[in-house]
Coordinates of C-alpha atoms and ligand atoms in Angstrom, one line a residue:
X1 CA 1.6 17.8 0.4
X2 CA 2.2 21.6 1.7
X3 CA 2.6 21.2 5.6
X4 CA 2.8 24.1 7.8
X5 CA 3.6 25.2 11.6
X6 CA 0.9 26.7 12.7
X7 CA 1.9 28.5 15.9
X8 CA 5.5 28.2 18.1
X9 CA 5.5 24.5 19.8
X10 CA 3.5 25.4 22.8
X11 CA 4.6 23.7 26.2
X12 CA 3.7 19.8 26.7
X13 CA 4.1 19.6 30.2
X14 CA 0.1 19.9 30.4
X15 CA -0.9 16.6 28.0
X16 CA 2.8 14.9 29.2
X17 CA 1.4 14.6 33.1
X18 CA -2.4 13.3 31.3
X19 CA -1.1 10.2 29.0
X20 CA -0.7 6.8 30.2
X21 CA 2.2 6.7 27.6
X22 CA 5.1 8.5 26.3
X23 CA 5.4 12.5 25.0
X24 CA 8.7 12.6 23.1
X25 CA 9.6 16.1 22.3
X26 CA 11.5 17.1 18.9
X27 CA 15.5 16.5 20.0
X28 CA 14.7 14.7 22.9
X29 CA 15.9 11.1 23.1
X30 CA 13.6 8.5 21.6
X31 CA 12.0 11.1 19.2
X32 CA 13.9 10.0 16.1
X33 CA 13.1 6.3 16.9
X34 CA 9.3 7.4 16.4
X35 CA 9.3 9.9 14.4
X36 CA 11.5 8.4 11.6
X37 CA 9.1 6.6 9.0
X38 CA 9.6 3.1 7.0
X39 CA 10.6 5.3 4.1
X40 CA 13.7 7.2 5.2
X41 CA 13.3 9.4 2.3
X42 CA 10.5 11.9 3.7
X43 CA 12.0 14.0 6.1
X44 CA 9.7 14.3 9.5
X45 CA 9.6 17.0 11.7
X46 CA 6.5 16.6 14.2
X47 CA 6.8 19.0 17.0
X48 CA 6.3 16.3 19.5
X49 CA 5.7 12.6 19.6
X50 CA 2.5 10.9 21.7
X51 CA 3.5 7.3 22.1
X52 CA -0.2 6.2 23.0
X53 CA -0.7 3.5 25.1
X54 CA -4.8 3.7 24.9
X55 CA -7.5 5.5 23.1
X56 CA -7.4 7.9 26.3
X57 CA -3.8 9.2 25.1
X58 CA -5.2 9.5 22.0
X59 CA -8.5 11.7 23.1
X60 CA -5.9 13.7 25.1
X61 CA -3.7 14.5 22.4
X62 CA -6.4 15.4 19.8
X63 CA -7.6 17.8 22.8
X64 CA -4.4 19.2 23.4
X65 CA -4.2 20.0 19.2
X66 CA -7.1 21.1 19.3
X67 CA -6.1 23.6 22.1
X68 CA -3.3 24.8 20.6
X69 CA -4.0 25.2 17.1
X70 CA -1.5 22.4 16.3
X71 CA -2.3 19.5 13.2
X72 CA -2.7 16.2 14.1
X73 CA -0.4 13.0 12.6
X74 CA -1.2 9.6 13.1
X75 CA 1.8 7.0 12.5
X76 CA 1.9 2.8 13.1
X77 CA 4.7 2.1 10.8
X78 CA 5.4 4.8 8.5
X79 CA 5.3 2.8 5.5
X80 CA 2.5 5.3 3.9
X81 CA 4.2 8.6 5.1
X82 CA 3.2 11.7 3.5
X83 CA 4.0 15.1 4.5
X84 CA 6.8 16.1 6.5
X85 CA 4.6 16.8 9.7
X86 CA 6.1 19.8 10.5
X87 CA 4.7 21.4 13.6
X88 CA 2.1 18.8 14.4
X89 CA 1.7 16.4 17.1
X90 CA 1.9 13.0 15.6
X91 CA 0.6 10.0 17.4
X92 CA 2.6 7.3 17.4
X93 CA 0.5 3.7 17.5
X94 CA 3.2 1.8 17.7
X95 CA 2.2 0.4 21.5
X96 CA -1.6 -0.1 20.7
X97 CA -0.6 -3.8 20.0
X98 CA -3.3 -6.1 21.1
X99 CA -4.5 -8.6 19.0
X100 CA -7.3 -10.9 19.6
X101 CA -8.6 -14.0 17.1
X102 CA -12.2 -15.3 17.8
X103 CA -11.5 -18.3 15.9
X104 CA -15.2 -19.7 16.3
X105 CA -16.6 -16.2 15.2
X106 CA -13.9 -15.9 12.6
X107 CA -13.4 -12.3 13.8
X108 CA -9.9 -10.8 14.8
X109 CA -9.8 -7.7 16.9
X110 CA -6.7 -5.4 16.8
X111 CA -4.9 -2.3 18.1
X112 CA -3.9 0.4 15.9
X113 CA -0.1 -0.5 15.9
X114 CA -0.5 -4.6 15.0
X115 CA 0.7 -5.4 11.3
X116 CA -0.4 -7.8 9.3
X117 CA 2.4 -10.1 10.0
X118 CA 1.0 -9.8 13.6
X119 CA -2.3 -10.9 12.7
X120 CA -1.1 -14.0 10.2
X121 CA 0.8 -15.4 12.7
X122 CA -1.7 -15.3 15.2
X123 CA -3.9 -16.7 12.4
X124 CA -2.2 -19.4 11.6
X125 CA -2.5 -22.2 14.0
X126 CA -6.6 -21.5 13.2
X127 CA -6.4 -22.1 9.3
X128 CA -8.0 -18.5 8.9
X129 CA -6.4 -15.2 6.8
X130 CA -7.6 -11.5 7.2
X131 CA -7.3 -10.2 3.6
X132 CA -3.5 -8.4 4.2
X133 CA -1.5 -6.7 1.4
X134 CA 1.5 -7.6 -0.3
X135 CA 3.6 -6.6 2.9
X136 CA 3.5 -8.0 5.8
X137 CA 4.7 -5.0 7.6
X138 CA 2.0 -2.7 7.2
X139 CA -0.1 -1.7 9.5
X140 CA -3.8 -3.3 9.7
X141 CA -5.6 0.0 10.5
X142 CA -3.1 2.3 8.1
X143 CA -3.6 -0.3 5.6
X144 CA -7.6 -0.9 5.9
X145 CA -8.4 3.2 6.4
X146 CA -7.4 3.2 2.5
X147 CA -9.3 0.3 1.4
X148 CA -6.4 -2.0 1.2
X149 CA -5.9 -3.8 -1.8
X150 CA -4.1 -7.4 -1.5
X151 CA -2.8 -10.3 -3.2
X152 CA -6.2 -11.9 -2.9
X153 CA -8.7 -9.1 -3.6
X154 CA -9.9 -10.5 -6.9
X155 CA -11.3 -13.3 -4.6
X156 CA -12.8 -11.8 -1.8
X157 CA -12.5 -7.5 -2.6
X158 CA -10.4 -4.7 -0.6
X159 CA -10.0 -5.7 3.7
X160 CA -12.2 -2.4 4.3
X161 CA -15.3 -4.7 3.1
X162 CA -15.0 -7.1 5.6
X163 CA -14.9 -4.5 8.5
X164 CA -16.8 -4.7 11.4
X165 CA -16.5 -1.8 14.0
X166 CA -13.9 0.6 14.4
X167 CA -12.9 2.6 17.4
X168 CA -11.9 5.8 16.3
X169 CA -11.0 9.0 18.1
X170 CA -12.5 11.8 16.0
X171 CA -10.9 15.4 15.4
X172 CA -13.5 16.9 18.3
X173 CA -11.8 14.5 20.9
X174 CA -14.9 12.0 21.1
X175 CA -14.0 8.1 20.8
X176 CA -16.4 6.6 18.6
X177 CA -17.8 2.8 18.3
X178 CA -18.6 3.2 14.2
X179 CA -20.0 0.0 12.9
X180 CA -22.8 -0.4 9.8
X181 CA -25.7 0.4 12.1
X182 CA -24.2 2.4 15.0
X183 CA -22.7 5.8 13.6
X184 CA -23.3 4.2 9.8
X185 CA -22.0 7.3 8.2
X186 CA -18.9 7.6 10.2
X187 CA -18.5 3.6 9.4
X188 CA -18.7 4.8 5.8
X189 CA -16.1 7.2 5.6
X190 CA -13.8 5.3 7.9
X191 CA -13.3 3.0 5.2
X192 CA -11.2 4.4 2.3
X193 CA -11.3 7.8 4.0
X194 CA -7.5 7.3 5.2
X195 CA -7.0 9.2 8.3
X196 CA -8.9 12.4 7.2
X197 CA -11.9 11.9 9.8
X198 CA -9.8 10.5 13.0
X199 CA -7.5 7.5 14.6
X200 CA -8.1 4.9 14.3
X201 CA -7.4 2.9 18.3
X202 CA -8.4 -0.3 17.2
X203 CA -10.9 -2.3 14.6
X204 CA -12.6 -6.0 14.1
X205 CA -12.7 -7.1 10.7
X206 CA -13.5 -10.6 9.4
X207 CA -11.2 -13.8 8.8
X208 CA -11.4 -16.0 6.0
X209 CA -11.1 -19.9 6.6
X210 CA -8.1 -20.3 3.9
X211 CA -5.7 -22.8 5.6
X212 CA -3.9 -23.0 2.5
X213 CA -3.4 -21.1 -0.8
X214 CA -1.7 -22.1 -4.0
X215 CA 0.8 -19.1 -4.4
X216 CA 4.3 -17.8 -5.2
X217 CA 5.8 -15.9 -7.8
X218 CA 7.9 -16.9 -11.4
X219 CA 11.0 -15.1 -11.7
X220 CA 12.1 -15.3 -15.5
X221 CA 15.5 -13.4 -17.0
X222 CA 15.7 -9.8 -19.3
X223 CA 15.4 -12.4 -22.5
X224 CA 11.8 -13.3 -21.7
X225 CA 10.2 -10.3 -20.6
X226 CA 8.6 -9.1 -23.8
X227 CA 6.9 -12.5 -24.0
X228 CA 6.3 -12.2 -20.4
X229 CA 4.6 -9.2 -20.6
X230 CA 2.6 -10.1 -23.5
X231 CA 1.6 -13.2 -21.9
X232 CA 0.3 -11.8 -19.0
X233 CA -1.3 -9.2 -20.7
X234 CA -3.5 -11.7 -22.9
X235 CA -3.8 -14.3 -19.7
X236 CA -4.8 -11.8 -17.4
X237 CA -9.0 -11.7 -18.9
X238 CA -8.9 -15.3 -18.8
X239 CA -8.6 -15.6 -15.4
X240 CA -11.6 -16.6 -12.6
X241 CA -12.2 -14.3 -9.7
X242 CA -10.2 -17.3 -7.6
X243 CA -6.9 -15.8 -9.0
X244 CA -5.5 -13.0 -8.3
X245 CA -1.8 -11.6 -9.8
X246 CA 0.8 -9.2 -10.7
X247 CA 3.5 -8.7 -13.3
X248 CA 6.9 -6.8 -11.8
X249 CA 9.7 -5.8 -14.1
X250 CA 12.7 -5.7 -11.5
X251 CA 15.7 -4.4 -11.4
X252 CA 17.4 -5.8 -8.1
X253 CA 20.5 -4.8 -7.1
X254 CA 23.1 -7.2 -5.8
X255 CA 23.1 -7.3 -1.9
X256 CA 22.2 -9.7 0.8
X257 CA 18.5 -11.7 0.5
X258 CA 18.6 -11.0 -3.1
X259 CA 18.4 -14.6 -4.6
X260 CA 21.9 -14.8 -7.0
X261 CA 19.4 -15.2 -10.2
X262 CA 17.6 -11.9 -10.0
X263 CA 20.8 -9.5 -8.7
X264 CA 22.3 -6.6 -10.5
X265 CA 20.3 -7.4 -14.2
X266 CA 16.9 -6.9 -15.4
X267 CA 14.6 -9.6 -14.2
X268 CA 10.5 -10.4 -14.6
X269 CA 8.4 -11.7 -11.9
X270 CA 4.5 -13.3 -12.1
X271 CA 3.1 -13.2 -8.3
X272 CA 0.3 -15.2 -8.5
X273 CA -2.2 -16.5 -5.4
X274 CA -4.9 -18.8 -6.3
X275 CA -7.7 -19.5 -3.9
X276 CA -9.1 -22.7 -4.6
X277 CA -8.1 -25.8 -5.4
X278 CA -4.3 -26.1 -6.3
X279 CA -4.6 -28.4 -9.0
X280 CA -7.1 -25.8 -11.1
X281 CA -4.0 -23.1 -9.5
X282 CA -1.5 -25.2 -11.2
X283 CA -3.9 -25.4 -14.5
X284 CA -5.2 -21.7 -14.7
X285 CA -0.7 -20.7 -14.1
X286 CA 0.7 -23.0 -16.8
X287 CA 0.2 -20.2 -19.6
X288 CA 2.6 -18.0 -17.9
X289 CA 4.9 -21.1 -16.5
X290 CA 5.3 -21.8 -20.3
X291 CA 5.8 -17.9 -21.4
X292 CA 10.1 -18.2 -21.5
X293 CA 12.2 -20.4 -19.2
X294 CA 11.8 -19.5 -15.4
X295 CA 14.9 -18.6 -13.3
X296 CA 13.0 -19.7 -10.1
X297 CA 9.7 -21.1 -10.3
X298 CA 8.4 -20.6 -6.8
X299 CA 4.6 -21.1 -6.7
X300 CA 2.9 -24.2 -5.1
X301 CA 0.7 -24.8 -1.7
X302 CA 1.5 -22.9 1.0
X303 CA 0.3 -22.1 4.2
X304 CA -1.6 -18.5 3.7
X305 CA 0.5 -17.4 6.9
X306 CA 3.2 -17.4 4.2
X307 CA 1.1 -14.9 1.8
X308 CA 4.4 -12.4 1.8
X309 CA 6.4 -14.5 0.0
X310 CA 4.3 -13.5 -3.0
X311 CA 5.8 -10.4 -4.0
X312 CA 8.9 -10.4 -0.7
X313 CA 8.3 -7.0 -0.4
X314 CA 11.7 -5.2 1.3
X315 CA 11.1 -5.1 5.0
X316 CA 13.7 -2.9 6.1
X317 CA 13.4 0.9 6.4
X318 CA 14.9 2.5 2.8
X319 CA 14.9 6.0 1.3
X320 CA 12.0 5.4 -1.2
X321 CA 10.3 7.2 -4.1
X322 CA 6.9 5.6 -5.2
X323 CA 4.7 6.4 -8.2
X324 CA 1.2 4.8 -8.8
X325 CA -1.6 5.4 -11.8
X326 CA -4.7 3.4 -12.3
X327 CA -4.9 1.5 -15.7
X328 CA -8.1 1.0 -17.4
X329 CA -6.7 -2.1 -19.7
X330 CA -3.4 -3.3 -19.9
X331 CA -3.1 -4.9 -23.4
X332 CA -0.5 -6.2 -25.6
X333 CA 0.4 -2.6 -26.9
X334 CA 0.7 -1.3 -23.1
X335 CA 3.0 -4.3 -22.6
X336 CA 4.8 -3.0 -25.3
X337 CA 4.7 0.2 -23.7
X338 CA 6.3 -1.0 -20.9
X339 CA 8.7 -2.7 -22.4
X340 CA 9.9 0.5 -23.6
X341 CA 9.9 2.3 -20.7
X342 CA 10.5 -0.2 -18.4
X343 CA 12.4 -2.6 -19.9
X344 CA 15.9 -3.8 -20.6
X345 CA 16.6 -1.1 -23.0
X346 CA 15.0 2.1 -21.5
X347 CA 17.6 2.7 -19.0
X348 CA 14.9 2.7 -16.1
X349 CA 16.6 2.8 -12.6
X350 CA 13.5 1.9 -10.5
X351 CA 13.9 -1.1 -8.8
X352 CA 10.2 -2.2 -9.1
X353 CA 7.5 -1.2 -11.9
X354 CA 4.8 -3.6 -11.1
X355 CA 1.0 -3.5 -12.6
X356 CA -1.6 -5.4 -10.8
X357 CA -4.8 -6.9 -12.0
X358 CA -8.2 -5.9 -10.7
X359 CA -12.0 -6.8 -11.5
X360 CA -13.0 -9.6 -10.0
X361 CA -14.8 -9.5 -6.1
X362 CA -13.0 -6.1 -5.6
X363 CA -15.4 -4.6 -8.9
X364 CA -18.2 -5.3 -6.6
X365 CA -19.7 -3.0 -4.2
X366 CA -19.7 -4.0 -1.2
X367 CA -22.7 -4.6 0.9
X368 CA -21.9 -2.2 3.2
X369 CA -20.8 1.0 0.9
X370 CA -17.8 2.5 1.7
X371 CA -15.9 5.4 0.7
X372 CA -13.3 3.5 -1.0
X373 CA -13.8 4.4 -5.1
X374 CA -12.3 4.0 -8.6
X375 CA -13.0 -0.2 -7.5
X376 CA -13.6 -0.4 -11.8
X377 CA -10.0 -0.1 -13.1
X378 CA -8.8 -2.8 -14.6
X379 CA -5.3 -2.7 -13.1
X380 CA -2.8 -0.3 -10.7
X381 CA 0.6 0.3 -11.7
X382 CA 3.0 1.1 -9.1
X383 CA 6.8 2.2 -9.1
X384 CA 9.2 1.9 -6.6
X385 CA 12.7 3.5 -6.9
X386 CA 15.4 3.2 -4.0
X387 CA 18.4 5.6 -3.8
X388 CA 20.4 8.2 -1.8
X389 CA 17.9 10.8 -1.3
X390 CA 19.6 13.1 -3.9
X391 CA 18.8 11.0 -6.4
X392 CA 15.3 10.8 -5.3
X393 CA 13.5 13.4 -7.7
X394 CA 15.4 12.0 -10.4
X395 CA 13.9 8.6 -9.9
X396 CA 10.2 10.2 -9.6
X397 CA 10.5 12.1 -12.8
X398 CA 11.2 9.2 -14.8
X399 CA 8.2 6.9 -13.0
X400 CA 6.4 10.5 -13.9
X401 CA 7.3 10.1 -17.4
X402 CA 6.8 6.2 -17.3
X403 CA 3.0 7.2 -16.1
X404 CA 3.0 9.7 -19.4
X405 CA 3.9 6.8 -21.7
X406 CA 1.6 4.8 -20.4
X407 CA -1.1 7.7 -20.7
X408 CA -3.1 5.9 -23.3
X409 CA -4.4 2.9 -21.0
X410 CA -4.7 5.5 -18.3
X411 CA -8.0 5.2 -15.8
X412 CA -9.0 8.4 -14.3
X413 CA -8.1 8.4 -10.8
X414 CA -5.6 6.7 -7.5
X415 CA -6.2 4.1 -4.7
X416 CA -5.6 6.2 -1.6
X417 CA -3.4 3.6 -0.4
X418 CA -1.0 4.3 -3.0
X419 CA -1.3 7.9 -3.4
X420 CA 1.1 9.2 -0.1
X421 CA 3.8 10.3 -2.5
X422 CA 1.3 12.2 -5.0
X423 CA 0.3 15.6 -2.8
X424 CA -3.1 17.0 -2.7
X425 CA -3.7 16.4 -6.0
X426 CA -3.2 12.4 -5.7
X427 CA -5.6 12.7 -2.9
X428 CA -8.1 14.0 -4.2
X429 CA -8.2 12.0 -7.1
X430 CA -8.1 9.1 -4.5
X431 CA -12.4 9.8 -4.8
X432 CA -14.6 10.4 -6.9
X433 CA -16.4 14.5 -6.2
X434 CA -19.6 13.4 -4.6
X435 CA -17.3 10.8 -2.2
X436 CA -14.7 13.9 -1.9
X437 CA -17.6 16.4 -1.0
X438 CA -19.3 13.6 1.3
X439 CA -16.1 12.9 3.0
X440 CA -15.0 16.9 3.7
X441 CA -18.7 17.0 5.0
X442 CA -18.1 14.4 7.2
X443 CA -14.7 16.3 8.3
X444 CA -16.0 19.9 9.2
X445 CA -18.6 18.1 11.3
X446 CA -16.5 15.5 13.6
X447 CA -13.3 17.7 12.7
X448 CA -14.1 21.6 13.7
X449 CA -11.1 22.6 14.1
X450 CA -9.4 20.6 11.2
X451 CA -6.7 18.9 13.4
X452 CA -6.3 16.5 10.7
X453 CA -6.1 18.9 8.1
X454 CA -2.5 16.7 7.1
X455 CA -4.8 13.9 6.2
X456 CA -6.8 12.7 3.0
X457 CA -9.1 15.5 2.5
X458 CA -6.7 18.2 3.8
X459 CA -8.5 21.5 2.0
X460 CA -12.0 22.8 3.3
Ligands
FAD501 C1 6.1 -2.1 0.5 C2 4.7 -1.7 0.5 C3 3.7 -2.5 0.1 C4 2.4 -2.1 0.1 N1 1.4 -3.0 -0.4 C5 0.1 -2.6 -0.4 C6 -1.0 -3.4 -0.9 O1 -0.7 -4.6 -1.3 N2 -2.2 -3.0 -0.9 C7 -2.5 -1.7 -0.4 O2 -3.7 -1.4 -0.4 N3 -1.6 -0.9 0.1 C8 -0.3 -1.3 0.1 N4 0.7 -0.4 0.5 C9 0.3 0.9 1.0 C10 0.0 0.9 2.5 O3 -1.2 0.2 2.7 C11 -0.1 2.3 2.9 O4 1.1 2.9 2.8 C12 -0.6 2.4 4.4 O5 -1.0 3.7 4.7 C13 0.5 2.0 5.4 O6 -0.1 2.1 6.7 P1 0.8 2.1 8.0 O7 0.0 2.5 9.1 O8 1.7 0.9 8.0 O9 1.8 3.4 7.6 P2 1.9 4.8 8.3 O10 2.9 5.5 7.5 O11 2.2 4.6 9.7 O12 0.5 5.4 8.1 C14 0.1 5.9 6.8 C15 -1.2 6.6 6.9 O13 -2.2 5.6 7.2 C16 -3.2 6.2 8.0 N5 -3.3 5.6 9.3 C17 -2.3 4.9 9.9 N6 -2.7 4.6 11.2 C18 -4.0 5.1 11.3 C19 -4.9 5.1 12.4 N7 -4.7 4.4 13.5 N8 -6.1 5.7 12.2 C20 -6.4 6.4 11.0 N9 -5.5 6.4 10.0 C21 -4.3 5.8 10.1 C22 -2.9 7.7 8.1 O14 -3.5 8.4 7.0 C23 -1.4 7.7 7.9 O15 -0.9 8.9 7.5 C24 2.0 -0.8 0.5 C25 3.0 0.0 0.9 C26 4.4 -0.4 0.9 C27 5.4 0.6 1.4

């Protein structure tokens, strides 16, 4: 996405002496610590850092933007960075970190910096789940701004549905309570609008009472994955809304928490969570358990605290380059096609190419609409490619040329969760036009000055 400075860093003495929390100028000490994202490999260079320790820090800053013509950044963890920032003030969430369960109401109640990992431990004791992603280490209100699209949306839909009021500190300075009958079109936009209308201070969203879940994932060697991948691709239609799953073509390299059986070769996983009763979780999985001769076979009950073990996404910081398309189908000839360009024998360095399975609860509208779109593909295929950052355009043009091959099965448009390495384009094909023109309205009125003009719906 094109970033620019607007105007020479103007002096921060001013907003420094008005926040309760920290103002970390570029070079100063502590600025890398913030600044720096999850994935090392997008270079940040905000002007200054607000480390906001309230939604007053956060009105302040926006003011202080505002004032001097500066863009606006938010950041919690920096798993979903996407522009390089430079110039802007970026907010830094990180200290917004109170999290509250009302196990009788089934609510929980967050800051903007918690994570899910936060929330499922705090979960835990009370047999509840709020409907996470596959990692952990994302933030809640990052992750729910896009929709947020989890191991377990076939069964209950993207976490934006079950949202119940949002705090948010618009682009005009004004902290907002936005829930479906107070502010109901901010409320809207909010949810799958990703940080194009304001920040996010803190949210309450629904929990699920889900003590357990019958999940893991099937690791099998390079010798199975054709039949793998045919499998899954003929198992997938069969399944009830009560499972939902993934198919990942790996390619792990050998270092420490990689299991011994999946390092340095090709590998295939099956992540698989089943919602209701294990036994039927065992019955609906034996297709796939049968589909070659697992290396590790480790799905069963678990507590759904434990729901990142499903796909053990990498929790460290790493230089990353991530690709995404939306797939209308995925059958046995795009299985085929991924074999070939995915496979053993394509010569493919990314380390993950993993395609998803929709339909199911997340097909539904919700009952609250939201502007979260493009909820009819059938499936999202994601790469991930990890290397020095000089290889790093090398690995995106071949997950570009992995999306080509896999042109045929293509559904038109992205999930705005996974678009942050895609530009403006990827954005805006994040909606559908009358959500894209609904949303920019939504922008020039509680954004006049377009302070978050970095954010989802960046051109007006
Ligand atoms: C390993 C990995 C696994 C993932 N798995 C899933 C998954 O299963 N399902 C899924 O849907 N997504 C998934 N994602 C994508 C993830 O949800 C997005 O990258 C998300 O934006 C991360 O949010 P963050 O706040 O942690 O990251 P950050 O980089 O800190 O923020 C990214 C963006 O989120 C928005 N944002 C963050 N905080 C706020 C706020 N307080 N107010 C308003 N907007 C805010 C802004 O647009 C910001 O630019 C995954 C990403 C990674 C790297």
């Amino acid at each position: 996405m094109e970033t620019q400075t607007d105007t020479p860093a103007p002096s921060f003495g001013a907003l420094r002496r008005k926040l309760a929390g920290k103002l970390f100028e570029h070079g100063s000490p502590g600025y890398d610590e913030l600044a720096t994202p999850w994935n090392t490999a997008v270079a940040t260079s905000p002007a200054a850092v607000v480390e906001a320790a309230g939604a007053q820090d956060v009105t302040e800053a926006v003011g202080f933007a505002a004032a001097n013509g500066m863009p606006v950044a938010v950041q919690a963890t920096g798993h979903g960075v996407a522009s390089s920032m430079d110039g802007a003030l970026l907010v830094h969430t990180r200290s917004l970190d109170s999290c509250t369960i009302d196990a009788d109401a089934r609510t929980a109640t967050t800051g903007a910096g918690v994570t899910w990992k936060t929330v499922l431990g705090s979960c835990h004791d009370h047999g509840l789940i709020g409907l996470c992603g596959s990692a952990p280490g994302v933030s809640v209100a990052g992750y729910t701004s896009g929709g947020g699209v989890g191991p377990m949306a076939r069964t209950f839909g993207a976490a934006s549905d079950r949202v119940r009021s949002l705090d948010v500190v618009t682009g005009d300075g004004v902290l907002h309570h936005a829930t479906a009958t107070t502010e109901p079109e901010l409320f809207w936009g909010l949810r799958g609008g990703k940080g194009s209308l304001g920040i996010i201070t803190s949210m309450e969203f629904e929990l699920l009472a889900l003590p357990h879940i019958y999940a893991g994932a099937l690791f099998f060697d390079a010798a199975d994955i054709p039949a793998v991948l045919r499998t899954w691709a003929q198992w997938c239609p069969t399944l009830p809304p009560e499972a939902t799953t993934s198919v990942a073509v790996m390619h792990l390299p050998p270092m420490p928490g990689v299991p011994e059986p999946l390092a340095g070769k090709f590998t295939v996983s099956v992540r698989y969570v089943y919602t209701g009763n294990p036994d039927d979780g065992a019955t609906w999985l034996a297709p796939m358990r049968s589909a070659g001769v697992p290396l590790m076979d480790m799905v069963g009950p678990m507590p759904s605290s434990m729901i990142g073990l499903v796909h053990s996404d990498p929790e460290d910081a790493l230089p990353a380059s991530e690709g995404s398309m939306l797939l209308a189908d995925f059958t046995a000839g795009a299985a085929d096609a991924l074999l070939d360009a995915a496979g053993p024998d394509s010569g493919s360095r990314q380390l993950t190419v993993e395609i998803r399975q929709f339909g199911g609860a997340l097909a539904e509208e919700p009952e609250v609409p939201s502007a979260l779109c493009h909820r009819q593909a059938g499936y999202g295929l994601y790469t991930v490619g990890v290397a020095a950052p000089p290889e790093l355009p090398a690995m995106a043009a071949e997950s570009a040329a992995l999306q080509q091959h896999m042109s045929a099965w293509a559904y038109d448009g992205t999930l705005p969760n996974f678009s942050a390495g895609s530009g403006a384009g990827g954005f805006a094909a994040s909606y559908t036009a009358p959500v894209l023109d609904r949303l920019t309205a939504l922008a020039r009125h509680f954004d006049p000055d377009n302070v978050f003009r970095l954010g989802q719906v960046p051109t007006r």
